[in-house]
Short mmCIF file of C-alpha atoms and ligand atoms in Angstrom, two decimals:
data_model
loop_
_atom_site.label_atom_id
_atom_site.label_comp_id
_atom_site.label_asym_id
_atom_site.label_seq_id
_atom_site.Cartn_x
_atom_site.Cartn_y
_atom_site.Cartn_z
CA UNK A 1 -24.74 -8.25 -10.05
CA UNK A 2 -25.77 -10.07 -12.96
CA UNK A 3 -23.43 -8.20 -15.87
CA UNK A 4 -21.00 -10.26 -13.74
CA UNK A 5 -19.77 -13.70 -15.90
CA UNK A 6 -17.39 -14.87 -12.51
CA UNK A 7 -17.98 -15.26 -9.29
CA UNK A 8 -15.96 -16.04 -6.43
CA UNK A 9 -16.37 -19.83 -6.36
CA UNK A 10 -15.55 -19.95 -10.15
CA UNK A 11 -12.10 -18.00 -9.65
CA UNK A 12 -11.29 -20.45 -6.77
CA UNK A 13 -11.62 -23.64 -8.81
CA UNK A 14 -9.39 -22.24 -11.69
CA UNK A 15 -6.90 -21.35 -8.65
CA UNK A 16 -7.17 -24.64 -7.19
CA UNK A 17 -6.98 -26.57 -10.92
CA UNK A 18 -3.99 -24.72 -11.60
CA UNK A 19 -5.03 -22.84 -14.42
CA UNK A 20 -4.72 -19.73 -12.27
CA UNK A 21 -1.02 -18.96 -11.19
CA UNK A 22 0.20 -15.43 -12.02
CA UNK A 23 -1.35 -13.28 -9.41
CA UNK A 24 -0.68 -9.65 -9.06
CA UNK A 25 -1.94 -7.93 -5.92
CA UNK A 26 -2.43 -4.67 -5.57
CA UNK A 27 -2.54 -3.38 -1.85
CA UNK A 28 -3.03 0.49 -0.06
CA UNK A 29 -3.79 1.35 3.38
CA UNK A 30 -7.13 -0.59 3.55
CA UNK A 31 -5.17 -3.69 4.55
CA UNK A 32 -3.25 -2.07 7.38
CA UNK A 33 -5.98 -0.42 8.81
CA UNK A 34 -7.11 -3.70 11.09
CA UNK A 35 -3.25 -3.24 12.20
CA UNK A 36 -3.62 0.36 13.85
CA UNK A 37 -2.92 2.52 11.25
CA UNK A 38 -5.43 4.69 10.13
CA UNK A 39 -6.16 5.00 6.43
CA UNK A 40 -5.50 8.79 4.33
CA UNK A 41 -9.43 8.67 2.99
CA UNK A 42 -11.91 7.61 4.71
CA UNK A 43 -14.37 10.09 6.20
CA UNK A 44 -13.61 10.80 9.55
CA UNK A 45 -11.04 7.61 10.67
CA UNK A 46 -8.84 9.11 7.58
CA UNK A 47 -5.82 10.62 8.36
CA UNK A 48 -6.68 13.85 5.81
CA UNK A 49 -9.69 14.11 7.95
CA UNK A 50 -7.97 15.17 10.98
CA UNK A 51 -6.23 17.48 9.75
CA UNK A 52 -7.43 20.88 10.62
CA UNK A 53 -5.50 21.64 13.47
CA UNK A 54 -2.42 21.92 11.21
CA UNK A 55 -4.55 24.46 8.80
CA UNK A 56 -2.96 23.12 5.57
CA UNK A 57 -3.80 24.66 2.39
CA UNK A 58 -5.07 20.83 1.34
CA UNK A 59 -4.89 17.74 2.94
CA UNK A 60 -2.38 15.78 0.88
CA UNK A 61 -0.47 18.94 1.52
CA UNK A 62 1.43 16.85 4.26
CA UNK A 63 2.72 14.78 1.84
CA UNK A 64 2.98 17.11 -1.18
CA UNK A 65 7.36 18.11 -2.02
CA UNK A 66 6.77 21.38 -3.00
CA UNK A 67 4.93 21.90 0.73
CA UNK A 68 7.73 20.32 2.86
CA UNK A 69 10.01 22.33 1.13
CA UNK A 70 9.14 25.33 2.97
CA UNK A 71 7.01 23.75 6.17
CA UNK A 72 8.02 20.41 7.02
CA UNK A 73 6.77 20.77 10.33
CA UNK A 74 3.35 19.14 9.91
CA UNK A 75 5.06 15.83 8.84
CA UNK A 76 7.15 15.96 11.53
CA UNK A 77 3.95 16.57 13.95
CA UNK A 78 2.32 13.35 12.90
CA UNK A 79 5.47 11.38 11.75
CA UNK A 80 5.43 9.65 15.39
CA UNK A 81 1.81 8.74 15.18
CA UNK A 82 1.80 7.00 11.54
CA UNK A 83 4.81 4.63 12.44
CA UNK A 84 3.66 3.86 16.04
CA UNK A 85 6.17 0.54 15.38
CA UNK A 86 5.95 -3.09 16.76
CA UNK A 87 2.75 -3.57 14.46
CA UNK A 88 1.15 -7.17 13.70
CA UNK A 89 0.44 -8.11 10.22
CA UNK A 90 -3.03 -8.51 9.39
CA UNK A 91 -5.00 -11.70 7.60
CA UNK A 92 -4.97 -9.97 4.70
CA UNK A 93 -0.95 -9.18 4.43
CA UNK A 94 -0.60 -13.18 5.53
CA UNK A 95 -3.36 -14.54 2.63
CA UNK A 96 -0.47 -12.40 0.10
CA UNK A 97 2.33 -14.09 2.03
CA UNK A 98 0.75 -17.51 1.59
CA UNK A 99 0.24 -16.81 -2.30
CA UNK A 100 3.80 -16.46 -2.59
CA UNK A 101 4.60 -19.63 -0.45
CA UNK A 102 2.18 -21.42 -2.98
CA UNK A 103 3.74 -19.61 -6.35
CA UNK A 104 1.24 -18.27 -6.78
CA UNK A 105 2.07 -14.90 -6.60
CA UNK A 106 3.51 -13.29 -8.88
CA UNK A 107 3.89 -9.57 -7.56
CA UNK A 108 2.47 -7.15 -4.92
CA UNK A 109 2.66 -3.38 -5.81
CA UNK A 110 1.67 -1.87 -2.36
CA UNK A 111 1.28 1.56 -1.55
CA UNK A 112 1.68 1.08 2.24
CA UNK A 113 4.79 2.26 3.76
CA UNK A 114 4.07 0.24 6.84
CA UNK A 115 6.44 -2.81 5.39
CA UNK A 116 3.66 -5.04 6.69
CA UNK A 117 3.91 -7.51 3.69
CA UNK A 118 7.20 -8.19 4.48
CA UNK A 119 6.58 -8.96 7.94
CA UNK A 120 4.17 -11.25 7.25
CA UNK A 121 6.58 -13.27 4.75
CA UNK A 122 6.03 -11.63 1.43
CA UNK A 123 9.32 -11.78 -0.45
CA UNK A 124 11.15 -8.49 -0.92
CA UNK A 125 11.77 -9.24 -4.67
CA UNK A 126 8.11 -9.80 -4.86
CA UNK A 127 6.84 -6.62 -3.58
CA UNK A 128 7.48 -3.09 -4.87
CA UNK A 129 7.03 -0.04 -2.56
CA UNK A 130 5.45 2.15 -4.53
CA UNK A 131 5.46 5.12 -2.56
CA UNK A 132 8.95 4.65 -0.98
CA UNK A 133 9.85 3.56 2.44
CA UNK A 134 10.94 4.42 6.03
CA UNK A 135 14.45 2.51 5.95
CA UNK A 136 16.57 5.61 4.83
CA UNK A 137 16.26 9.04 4.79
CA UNK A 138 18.27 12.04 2.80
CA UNK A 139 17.92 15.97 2.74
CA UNK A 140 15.30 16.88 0.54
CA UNK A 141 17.62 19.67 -0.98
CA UNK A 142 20.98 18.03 -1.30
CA UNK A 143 20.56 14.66 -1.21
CA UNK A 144 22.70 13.91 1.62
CA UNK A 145 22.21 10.65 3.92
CA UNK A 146 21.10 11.42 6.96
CA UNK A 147 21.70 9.00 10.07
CA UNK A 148 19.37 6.55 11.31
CA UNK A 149 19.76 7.54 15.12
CA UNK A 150 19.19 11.01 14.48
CA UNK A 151 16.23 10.28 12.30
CA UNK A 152 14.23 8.03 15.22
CA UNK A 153 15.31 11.30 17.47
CA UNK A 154 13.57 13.65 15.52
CA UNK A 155 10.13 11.33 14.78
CA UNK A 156 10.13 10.93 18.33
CA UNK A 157 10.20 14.00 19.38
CA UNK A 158 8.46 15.27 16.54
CA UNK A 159 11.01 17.99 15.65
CA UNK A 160 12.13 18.60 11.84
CA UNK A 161 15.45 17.10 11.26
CA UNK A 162 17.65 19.10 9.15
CA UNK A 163 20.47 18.34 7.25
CA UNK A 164 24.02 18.33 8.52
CA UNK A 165 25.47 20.08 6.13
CA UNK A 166 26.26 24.15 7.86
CA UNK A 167 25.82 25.26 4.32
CA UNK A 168 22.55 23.42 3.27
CA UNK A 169 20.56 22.92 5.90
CA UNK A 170 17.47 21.45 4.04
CA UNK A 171 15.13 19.83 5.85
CA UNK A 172 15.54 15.58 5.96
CA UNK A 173 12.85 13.89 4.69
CA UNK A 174 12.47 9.92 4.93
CA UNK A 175 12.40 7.90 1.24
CA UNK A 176 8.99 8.26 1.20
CA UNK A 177 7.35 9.50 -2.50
CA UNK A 178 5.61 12.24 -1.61
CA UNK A 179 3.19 14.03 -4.26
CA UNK A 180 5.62 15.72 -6.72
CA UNK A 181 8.31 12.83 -6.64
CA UNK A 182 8.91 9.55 -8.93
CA UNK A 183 7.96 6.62 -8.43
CA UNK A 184 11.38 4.50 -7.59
CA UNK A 185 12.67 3.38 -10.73
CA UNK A 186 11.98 0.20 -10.70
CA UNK A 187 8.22 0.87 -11.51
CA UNK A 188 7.99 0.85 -14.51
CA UNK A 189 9.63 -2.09 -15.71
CA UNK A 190 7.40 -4.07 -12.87
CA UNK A 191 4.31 -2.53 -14.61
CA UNK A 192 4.60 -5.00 -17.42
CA UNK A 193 3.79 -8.03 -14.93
CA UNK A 194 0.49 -6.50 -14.58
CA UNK A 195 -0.37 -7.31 -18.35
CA UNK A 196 0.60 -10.70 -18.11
CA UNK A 197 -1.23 -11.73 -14.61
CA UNK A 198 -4.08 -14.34 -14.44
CA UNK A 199 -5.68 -12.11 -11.86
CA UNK A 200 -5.56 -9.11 -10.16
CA UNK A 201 -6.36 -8.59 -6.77
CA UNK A 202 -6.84 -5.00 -5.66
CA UNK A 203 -7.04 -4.79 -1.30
CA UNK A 204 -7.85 -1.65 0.61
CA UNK A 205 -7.11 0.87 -2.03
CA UNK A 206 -9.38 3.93 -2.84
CA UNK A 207 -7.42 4.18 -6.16
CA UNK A 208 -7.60 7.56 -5.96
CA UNK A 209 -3.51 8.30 -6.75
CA UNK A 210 -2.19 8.01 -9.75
CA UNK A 211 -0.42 6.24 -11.15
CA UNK A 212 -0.78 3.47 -8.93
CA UNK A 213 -4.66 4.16 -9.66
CA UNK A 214 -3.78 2.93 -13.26
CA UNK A 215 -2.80 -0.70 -12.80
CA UNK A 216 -5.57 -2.62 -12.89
CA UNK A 217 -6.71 -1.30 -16.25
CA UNK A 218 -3.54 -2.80 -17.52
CA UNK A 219 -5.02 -6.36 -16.44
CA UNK A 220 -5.84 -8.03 -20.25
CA UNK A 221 -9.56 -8.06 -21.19
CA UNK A 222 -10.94 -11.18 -20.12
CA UNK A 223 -8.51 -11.34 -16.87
CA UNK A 224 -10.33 -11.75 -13.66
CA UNK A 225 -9.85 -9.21 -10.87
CA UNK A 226 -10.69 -9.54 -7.63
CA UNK A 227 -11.71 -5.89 -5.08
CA UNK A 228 -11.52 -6.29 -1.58
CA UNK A 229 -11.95 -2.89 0.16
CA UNK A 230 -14.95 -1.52 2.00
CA UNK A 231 -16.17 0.54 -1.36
CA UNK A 232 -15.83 0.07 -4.63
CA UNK A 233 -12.68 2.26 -6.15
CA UNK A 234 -11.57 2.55 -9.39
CA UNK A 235 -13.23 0.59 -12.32
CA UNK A 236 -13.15 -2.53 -10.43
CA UNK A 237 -16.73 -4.01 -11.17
CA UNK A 238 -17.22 -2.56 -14.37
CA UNK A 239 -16.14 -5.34 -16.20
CA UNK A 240 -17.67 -8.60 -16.85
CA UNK A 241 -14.38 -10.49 -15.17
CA UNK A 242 -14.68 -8.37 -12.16
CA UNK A 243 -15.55 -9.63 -8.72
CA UNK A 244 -15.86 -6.90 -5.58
CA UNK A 245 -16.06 -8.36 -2.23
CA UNK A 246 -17.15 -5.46 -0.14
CA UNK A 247 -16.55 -5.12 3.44
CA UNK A 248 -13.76 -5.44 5.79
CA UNK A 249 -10.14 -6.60 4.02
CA UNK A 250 -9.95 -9.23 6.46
CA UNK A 251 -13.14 -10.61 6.21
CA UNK A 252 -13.40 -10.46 2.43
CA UNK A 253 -9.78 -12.47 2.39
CA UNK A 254 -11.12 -15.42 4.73
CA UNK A 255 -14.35 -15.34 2.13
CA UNK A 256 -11.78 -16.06 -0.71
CA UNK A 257 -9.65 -18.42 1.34
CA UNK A 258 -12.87 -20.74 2.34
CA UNK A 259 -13.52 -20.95 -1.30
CA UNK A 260 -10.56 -22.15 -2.03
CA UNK A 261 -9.69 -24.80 0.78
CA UNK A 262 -7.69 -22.79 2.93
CA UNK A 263 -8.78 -21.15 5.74
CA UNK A 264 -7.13 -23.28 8.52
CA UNK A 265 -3.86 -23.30 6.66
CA UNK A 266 -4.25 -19.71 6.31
CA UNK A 267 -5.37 -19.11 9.99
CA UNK A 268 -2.09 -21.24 11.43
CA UNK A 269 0.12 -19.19 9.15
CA UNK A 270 -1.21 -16.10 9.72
CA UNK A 271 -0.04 -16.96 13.70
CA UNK A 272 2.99 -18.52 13.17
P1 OAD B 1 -7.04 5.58 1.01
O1 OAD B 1 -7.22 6.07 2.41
O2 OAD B 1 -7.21 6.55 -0.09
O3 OAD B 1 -8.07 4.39 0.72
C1 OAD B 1 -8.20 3.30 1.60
C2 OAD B 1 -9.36 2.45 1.11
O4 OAD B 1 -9.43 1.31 1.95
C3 OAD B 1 -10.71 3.14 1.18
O5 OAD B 1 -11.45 2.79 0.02
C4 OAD B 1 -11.35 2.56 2.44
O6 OAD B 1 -12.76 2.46 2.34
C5 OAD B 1 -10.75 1.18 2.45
N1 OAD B 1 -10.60 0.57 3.78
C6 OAD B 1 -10.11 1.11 4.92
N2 OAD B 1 -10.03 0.22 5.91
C7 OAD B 1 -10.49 -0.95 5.39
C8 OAD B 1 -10.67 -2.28 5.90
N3 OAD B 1 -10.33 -2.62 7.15
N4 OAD B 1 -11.19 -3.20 5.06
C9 OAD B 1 -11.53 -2.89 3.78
N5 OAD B 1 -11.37 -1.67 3.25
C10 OAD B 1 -10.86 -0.72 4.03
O7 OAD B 1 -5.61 4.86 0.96
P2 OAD B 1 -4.78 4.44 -0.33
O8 OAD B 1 -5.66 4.08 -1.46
O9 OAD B 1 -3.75 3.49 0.11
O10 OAD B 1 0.26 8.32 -0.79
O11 OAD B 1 -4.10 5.83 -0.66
C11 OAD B 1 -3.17 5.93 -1.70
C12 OAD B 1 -2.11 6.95 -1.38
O12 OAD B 1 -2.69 8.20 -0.98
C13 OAD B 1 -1.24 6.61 -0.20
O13 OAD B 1 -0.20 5.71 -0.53
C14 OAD B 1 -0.69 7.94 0.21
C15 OAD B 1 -1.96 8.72 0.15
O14 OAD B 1 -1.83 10.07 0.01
C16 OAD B 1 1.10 9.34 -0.60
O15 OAD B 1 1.11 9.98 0.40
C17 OAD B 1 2.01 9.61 -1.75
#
């Protein structure tokens, strides 16, 4: 649109002169979508629109603390089909791997707990999970570890695990952040890289959760940043620096990686 002072080409040449080298990404389930997992938002393909069979008070319900603590079986019924496992990383989580070969990245927050980016090579001191993992899991009243084995059990079968404990007998939940929990600690501090990137790149995101949502305002005035999603979300494209690349995540990446020289390199990574 023409309030826009950058375009695509013009961000590529300042990544290819070097004057470009502090990128932040910003990722959500757009960029996993291409992989098999469904996203939370979108209209009908969205996980929160399928589910009225469970006949939640609200959607994010599923995920909300204060919910699980007294009906954890909905998670449990769809736990299985959100972490169907042996999943391929998409272009997309190998164009953030191949920033950080480059050093050129200089963090990925990512709100997937699909662990994705890692797969496809993004270092783990690179990349914060912002809404938790699937590694561990603990009681959600005590706090007690709960074992692996047991865990996989209970997601497979999709039956609440509960906590060991005779006395306690919370129900397990994995170290996912669900709505009502922090952020892990380490937030934060990482926040402060988002002030001092050279561009922002927001993938797949609605922006629609807080305060993940918040991030890219922190980008200085004057910063470029990049959306790749299928809509526009947040106040990406409202300022002059902004460039949105709507469509698919995948396609929108191999747009930015032709600008810049890179799409074989990017294609033969993404396979190896
Ligand atoms: P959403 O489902 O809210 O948004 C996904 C965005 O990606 C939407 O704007 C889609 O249009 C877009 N999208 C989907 N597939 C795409 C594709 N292949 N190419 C391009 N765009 C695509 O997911 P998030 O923003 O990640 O948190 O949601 C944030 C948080 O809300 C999640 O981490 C989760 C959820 O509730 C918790 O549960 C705490």
């Amino acid at each position: 649109t023409d309030k826009q002072s950058t375009d695509l080409k013009t961000i590529a040449a300042r990544i290819k002169s070097g004057s470009i080298t502090r990128i932040v990404a910003l990722t959500g389930a757009g960029i996993s979508t291409a992989a098999g997992i469904p996203d939370f938002r979108s209209p009908t393909s969205g996980l929160y629109a399928k589910l009225a069979p469970l006949r939640l008070p609200y959607p994010e319900a599923i995920f909300t603390i204060s919910y699980f603590t007294h009906t954890p079986e909905p998670f449990y019924a769809l736990a299985r089909a959100r972490h169907p496992g042996n999943l391929k990383p998409t272009l997309s989580h190998a164009f953030l791997a191949l920033l950080a070969k480059k050093g050129l990245l200089q963090f990925c927050f990512t709100q997937n707990i699909d662990g994705l980016e890692c797969d496809a090579g993004v270092p783990s001191e690179k990349t914060l999970w912002c809404h938790g993992n699937w590694k561990n899991q603990h009681c959600h009243k005590c706090h007690a570890e709960y074992p692996d084995e047991l865990m996989k059990k209970a997601v497979r079968d999709g039956e609440v695990p509960y906590c060991l404990d005779e006395g306690c007998k919370g129900a397990v939940k994995p170290d996912v952040v669900f709505f009502g929990q922090p952020l892990p600690a380490e937030y934060e501090e990482k926040e402060k890289l988002v002030a001092d990137a050279d561009l922002m790149l927001v993938m797949g995101t609605s922006l629609k959760v807080a305060p993940v949502s918040q991030l890219p305002r922190k980008v200085r005035e004057g910063v470029p940043r990049i959306l790749i999603n299928r809509e526009r979300s947040g106040d990406l494209g409202n300022r002059p620096d902004d460039v949105c690349i709507l469509g698919a995540c995948d396609d929108g990446v191999k747009e930015l990686a032709e600008e810049l020289g890179w799409t074989e390199e990017l294609e033969e990574f993404w396979k190896t």
